[in-house]
mmCIF file of C-alpha atoms and ligand atoms in Angstrom:
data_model
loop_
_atom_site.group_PDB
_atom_site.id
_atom_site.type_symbol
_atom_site.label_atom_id
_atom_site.label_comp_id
_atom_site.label_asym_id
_atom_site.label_seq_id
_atom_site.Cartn_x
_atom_site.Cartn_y
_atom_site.Cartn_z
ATOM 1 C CA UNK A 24 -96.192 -5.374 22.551
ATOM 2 C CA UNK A 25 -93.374 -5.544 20.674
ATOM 3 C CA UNK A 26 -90.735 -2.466 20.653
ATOM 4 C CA UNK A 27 -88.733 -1.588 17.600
ATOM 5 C CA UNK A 28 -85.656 0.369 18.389
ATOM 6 C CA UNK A 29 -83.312 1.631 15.126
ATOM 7 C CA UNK A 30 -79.925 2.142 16.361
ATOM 8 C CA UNK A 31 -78.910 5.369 14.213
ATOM 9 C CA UNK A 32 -76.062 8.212 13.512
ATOM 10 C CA UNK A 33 -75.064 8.862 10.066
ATOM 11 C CA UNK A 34 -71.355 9.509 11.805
ATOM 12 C CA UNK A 35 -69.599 6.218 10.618
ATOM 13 C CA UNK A 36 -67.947 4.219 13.319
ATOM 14 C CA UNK A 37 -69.442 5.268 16.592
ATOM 15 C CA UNK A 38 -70.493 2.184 18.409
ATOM 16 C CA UNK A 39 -74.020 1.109 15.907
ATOM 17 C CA UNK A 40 -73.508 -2.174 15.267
ATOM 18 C CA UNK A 41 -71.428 -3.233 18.588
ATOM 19 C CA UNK A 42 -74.178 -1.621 20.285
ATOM 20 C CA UNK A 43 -76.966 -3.209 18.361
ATOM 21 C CA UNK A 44 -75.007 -6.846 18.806
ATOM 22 C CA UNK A 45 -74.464 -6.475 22.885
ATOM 23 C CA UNK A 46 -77.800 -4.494 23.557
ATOM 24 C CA UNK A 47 -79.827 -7.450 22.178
ATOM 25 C CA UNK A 48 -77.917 -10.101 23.594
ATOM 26 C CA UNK A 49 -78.136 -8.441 26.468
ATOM 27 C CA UNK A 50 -82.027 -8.656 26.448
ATOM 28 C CA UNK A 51 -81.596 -11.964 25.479
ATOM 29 C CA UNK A 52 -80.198 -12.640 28.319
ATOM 30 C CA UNK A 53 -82.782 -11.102 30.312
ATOM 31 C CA UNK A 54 -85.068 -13.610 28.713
ATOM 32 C CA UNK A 55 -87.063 -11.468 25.762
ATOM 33 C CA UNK A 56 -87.116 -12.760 22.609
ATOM 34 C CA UNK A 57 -85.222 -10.642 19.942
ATOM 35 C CA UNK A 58 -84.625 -10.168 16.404
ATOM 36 C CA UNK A 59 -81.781 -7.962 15.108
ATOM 37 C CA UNK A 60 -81.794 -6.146 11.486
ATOM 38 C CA UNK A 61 -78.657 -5.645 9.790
ATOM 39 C CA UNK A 62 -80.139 -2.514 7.552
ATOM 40 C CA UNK A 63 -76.736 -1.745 6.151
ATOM 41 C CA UNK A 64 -75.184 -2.891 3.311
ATOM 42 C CA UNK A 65 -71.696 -3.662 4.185
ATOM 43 C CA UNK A 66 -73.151 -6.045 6.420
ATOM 44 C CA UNK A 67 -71.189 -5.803 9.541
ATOM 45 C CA UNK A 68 -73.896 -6.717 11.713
ATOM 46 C CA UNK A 69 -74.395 -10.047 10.101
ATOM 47 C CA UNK A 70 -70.415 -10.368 10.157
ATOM 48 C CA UNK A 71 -70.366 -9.381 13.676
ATOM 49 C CA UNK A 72 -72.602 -12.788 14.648
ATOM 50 C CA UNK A 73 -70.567 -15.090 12.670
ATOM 51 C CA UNK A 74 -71.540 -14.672 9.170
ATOM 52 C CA UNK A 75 -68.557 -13.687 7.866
ATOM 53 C CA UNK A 76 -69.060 -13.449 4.106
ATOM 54 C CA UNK A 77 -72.831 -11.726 4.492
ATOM 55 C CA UNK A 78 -72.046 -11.833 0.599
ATOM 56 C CA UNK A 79 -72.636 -15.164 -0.427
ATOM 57 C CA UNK A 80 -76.056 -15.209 1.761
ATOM 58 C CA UNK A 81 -78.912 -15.785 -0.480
ATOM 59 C CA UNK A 82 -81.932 -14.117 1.253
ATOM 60 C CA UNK A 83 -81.206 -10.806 3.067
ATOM 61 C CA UNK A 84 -83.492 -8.096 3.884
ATOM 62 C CA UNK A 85 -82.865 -6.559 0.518
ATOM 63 C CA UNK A 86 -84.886 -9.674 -1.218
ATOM 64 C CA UNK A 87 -87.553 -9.226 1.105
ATOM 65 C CA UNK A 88 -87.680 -5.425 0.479
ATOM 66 C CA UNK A 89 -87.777 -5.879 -3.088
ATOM 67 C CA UNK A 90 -90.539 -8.523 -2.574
ATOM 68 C CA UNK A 91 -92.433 -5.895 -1.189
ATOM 69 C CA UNK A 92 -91.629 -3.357 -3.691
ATOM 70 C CA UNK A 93 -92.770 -5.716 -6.659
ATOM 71 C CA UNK A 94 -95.817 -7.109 -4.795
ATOM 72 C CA UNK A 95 -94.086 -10.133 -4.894
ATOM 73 C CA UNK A 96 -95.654 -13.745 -2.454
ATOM 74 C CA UNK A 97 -92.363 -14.319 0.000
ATOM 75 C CA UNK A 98 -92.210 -16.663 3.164
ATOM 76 C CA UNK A 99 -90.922 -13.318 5.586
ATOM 77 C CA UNK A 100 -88.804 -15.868 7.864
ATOM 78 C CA UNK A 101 -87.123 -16.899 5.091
ATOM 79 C CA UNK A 102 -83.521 -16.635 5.444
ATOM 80 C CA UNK A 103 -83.783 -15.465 9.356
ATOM 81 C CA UNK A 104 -80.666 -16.707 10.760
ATOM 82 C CA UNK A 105 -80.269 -18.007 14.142
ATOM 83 C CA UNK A 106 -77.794 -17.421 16.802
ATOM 84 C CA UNK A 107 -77.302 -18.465 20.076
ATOM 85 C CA UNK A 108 -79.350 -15.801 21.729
ATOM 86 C CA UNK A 109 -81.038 -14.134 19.010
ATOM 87 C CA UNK A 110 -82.181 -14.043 15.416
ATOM 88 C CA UNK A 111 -81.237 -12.020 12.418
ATOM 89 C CA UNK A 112 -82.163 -10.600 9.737
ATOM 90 C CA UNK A 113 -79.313 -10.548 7.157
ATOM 91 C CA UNK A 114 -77.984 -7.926 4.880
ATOM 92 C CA UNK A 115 -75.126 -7.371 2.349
ATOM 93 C CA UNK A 116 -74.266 -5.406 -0.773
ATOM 94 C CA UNK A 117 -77.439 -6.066 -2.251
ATOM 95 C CA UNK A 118 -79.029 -3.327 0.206
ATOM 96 C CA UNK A 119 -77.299 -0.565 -2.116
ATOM 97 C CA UNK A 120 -79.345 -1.795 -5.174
ATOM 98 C CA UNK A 121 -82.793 -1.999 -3.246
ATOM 99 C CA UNK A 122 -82.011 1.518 -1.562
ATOM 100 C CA UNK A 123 -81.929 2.791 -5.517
ATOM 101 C CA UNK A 124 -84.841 0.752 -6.512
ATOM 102 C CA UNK A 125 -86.597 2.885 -3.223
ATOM 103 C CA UNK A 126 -86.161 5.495 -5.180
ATOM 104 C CA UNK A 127 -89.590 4.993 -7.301
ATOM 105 C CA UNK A 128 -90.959 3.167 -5.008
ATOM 106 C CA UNK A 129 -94.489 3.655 -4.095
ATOM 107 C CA UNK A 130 -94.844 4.078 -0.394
ATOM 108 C CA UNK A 131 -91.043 4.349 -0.345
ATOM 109 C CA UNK A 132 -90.292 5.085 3.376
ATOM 110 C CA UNK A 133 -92.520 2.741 5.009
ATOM 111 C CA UNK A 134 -91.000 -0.589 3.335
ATOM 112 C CA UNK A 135 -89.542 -1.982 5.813
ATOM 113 C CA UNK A 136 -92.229 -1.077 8.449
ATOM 114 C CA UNK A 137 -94.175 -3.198 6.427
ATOM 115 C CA UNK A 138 -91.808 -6.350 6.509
ATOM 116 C CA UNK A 139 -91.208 -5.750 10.010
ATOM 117 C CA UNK A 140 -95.024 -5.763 10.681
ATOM 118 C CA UNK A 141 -95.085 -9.363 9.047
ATOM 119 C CA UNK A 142 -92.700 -10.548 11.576
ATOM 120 C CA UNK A 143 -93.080 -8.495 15.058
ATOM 121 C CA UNK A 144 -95.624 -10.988 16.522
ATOM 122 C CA UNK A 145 -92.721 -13.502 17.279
ATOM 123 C CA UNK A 146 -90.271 -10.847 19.304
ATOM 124 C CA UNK A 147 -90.210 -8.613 22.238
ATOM 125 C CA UNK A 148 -87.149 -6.453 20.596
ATOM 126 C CA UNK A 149 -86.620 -5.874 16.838
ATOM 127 C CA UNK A 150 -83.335 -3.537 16.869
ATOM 128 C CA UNK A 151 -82.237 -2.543 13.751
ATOM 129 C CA UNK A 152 -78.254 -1.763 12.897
ATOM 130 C CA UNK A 153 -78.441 1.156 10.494
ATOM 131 C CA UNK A 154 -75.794 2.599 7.815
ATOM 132 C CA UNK A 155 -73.954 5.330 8.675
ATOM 133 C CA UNK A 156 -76.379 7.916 6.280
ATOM 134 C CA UNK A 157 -79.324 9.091 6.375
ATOM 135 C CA UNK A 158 -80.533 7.810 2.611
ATOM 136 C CA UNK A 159 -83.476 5.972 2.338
ATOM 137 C CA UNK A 160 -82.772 3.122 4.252
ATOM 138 C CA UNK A 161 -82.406 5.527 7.383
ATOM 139 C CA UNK A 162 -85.445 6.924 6.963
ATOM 140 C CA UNK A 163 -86.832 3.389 6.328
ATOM 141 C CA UNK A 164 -85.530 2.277 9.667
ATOM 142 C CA UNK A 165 -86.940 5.445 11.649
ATOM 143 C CA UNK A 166 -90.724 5.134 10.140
ATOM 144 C CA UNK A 167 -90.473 1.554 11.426
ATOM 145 C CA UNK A 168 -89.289 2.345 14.672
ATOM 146 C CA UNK A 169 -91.036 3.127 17.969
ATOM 147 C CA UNK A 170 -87.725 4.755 19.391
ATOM 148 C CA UNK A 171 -84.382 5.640 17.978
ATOM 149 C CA UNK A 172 -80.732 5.221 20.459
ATOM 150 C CA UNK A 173 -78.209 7.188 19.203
ATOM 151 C CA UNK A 174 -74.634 6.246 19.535
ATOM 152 C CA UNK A 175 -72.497 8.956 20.406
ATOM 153 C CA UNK A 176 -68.393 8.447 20.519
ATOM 154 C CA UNK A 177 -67.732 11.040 23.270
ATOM 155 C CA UNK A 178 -64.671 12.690 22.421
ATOM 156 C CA UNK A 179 -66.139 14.337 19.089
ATOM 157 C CA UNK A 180 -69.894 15.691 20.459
ATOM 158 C CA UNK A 181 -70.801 16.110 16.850
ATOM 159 C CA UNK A 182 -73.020 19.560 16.507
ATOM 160 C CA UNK A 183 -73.451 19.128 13.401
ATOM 161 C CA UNK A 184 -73.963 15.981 13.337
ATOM 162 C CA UNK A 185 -76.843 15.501 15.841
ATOM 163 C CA UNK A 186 -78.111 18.634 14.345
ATOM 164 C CA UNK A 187 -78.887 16.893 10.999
ATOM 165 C CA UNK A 188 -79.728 13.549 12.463
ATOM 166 C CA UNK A 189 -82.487 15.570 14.667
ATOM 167 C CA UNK A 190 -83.906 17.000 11.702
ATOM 168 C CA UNK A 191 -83.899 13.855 9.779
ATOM 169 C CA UNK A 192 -85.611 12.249 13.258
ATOM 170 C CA UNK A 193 -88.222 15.032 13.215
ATOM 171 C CA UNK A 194 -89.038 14.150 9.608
ATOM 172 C CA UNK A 195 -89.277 10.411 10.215
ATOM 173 C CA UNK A 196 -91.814 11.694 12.795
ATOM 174 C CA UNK A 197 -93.889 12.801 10.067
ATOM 175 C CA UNK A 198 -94.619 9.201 8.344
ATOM 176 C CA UNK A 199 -94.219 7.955 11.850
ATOM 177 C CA UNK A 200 -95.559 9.950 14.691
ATOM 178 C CA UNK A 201 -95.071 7.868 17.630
ATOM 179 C CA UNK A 202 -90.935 7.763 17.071
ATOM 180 C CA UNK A 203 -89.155 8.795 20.278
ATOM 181 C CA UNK A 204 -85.743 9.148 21.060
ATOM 182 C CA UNK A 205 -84.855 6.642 23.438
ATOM 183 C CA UNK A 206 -81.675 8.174 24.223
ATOM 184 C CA UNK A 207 -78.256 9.720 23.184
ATOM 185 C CA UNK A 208 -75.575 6.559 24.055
ATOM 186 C CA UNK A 209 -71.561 7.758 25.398
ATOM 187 C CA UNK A 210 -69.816 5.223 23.237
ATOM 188 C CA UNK A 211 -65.784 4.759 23.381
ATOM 189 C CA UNK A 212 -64.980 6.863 26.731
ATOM 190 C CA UNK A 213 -61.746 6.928 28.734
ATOM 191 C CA UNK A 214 -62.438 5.757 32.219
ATOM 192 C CA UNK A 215 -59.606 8.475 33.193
ATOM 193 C CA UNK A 216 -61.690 10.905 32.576
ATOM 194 C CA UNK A 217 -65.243 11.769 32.877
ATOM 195 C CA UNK A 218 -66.701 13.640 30.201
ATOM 196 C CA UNK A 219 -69.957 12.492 30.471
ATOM 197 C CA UNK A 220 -71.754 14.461 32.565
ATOM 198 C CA UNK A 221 -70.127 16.950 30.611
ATOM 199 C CA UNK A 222 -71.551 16.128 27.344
ATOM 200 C CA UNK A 223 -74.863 15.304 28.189
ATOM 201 C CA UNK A 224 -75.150 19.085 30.140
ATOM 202 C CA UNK A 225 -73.860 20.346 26.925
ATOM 203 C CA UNK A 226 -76.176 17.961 24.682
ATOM 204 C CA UNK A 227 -79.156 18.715 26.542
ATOM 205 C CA UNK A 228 -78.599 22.626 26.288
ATOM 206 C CA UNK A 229 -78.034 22.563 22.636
ATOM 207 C CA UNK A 230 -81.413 20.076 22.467
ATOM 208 C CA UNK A 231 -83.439 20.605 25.069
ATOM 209 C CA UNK A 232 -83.779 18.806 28.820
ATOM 210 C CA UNK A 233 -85.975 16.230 27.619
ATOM 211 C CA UNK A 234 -83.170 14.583 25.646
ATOM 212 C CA UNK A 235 -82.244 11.538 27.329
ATOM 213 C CA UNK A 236 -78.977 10.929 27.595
ATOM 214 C CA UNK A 237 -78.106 7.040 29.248
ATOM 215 C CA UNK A 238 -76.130 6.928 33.082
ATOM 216 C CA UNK A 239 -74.633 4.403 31.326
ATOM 217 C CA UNK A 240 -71.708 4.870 29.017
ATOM 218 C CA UNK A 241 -69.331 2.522 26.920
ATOM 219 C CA UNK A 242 -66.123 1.962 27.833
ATOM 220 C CA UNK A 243 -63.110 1.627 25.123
ATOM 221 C CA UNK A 244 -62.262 -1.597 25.782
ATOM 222 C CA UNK A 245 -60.067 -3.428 23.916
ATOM 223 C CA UNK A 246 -62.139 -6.537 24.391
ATOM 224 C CA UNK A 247 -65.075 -5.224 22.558
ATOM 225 C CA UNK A 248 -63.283 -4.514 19.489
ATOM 226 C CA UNK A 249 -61.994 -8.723 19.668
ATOM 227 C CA UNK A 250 -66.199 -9.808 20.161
ATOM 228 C CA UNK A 251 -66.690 -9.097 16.568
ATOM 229 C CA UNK A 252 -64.250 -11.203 14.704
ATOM 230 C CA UNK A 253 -65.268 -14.177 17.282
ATOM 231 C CA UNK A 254 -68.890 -14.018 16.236
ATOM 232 C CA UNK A 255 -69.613 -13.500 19.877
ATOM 233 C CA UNK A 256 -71.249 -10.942 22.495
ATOM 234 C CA UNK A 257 -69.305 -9.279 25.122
ATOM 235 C CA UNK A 258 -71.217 -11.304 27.937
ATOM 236 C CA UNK A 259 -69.685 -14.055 26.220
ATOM 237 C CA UNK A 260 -66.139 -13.339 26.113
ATOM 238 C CA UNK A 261 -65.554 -11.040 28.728
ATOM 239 C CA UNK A 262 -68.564 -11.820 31.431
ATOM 240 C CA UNK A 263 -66.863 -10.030 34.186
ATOM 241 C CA UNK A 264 -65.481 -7.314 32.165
ATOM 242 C CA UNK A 265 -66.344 -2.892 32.174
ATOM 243 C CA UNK A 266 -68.047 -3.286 28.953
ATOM 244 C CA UNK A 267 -69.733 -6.247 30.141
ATOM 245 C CA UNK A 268 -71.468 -4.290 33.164
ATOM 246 C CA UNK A 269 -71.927 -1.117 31.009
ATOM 247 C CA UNK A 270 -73.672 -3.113 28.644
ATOM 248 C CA UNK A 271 -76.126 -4.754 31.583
ATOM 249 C CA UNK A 272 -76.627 -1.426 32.707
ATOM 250 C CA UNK A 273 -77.858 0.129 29.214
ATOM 251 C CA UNK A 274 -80.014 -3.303 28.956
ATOM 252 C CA UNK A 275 -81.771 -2.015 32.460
ATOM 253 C CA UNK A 276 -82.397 1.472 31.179
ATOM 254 C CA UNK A 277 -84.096 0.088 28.098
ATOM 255 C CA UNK A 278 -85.888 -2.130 29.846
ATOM 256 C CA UNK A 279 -87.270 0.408 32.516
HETATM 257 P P1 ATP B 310 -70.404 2.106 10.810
HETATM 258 O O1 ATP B 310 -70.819 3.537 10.818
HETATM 259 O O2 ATP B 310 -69.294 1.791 9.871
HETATM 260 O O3 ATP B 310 -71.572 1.183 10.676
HETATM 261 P P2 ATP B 310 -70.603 1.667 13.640
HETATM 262 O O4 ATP B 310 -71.159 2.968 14.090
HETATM 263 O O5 ATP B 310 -71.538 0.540 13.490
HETATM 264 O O6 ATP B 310 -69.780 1.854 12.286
HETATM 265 P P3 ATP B 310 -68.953 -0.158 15.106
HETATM 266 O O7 ATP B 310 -68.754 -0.997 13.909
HETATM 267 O O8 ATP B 310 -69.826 -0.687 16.182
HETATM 268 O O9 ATP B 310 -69.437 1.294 14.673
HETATM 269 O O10 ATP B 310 -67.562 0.226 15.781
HETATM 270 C C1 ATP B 310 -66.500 0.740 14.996
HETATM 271 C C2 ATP B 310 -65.204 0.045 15.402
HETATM 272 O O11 ATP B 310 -64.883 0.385 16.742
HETATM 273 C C3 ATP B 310 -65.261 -1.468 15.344
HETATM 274 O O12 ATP B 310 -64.044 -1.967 14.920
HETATM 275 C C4 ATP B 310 -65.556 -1.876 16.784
HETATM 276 O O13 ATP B 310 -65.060 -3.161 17.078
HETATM 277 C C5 ATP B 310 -64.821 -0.786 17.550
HETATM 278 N N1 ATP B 310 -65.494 -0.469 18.818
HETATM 279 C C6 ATP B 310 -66.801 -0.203 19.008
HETATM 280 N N2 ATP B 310 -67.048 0.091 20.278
HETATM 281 C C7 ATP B 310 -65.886 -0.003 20.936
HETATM 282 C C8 ATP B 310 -65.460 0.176 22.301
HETATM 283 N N3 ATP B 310 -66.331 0.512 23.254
HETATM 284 N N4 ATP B 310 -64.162 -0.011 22.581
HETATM 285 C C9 ATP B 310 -63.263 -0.351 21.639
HETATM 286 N N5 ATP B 310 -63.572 -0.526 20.349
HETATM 287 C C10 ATP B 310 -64.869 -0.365 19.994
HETATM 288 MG MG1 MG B 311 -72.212 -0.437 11.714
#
């Protein structure tokens, strides 16, 4: 059975897409076969593995969207790209238009289940990178989803926040009532101090004990902020590195 997993916080610059990139490498690694969405328009994801001008890409999930908007015929591995470890799914400033188009869509929020459907049968893991919003694409990403990890940078527990992105969760659950949350990710901590036992005490009495927050928690580390413009994973460039382990560790919980 394959398991979707949308990566998701509508706080920009938390950890999404470096999580998204090292989390399925990391099950790469473990031997599952994976496929990674890039479901945000300024295409970092797809930048992040090496495709540095997501841009001038031809076919991106937004074409494939739009197919399905338009009851359009489309080949859905067109324009998958391959990596060393993994595939992708492209996507780049085209993703705006298609998330206006959604707009009248028929069937709006449950697009991109439907592409992903068309696909699954050839991956363990579909993760999918989302924007930093919860527009339509969001909600998009959550009806296709079986669980949702949520990237949290620890020094700003965002109440607010997580309250929205809960709600937004809980109506996702509505199209799609099998969406879990996987678990609430410490992304970015200090390794002088230890806030995260902390933060997940306080987490889980503003949301309730059943909200799993992961043992493991990601380092700053200079390192990971390099893996991007090398179009590489941290097991890659740093094997024996913190963020390395950290990441092996949140590829075991997953996988559990
Ligand atoms: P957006 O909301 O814009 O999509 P995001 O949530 O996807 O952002 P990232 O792009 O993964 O966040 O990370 C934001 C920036 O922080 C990037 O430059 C990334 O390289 C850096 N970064 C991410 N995680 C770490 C870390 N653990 N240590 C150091 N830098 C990090
Ligand atoms: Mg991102």
């Amino acid at each position: 059975m394959t398991k979707v997993i949308a990566i998701a916080n509508q706080k920009g610059g938390v950890g999404k897409t470096t999580t998204t990139v090292n989390l399925g490498i990391g099950l790469a690694r473990k031997g599952y076969k994976v496929l990674l969405i890039d479901a945000d328009a300024q295409g970092n994801l797809t930048d992040a593995l090496g495709w540095h001008t997501p841009d001038e890409l031809h076919i991106t999930i937004g074409n494939h969207m739009h197919s399905l908007i338009e009851h359009e015929q489309f080949d859905p591995n067109e324009g998958i790209l391959h990596h060393d470890e993994i595939d992708l799914m492209p996507a780049n400033i085209a993703l705006s238009a298609l998330e206006v188009s959604l707009v009248n869509a028929l069937s709006r929020e449950t697009i991109l289940k439907r592409y992903i459907e068309m696909v699954k049968d050839s991956y363990d893991y579909i993760l999918i990178d989302c924007m930093p919003s919860l527009g339509m694409i969001t909600i998009n990403a959550l009806a296709a989803a079986d669980s949702v990890l949520i990237p949290v940078q620890a020094h700003y527990l965002p109440a607010k926040g997580m309250t929205q992105l809960l709600q937004t969760i809980r109506r996702a659950q509505h199209i799609n009532p099998q969406l879990t949350i996987q678990g609430v990710l410490m992304t970015m901590t200090d390794r002088c101090t230890n806030f995260t036992k902390d933060i997940s005490n306080q987490l889980r009495g503003m949301y309730g004990d059943h909200l799993n927050v992961f043992i493991a928690e990601i380092p700053r580390a200079i390192r990971i902020a390099e893996t991007s413009a090398y179009g590489k994973s941290i097991f890659e460039y740093d094997p024996k590195g913190k963020a390395t382990e950290a990441f092996e560790a949140l590829v075991e919980e997953v996988t559990e």
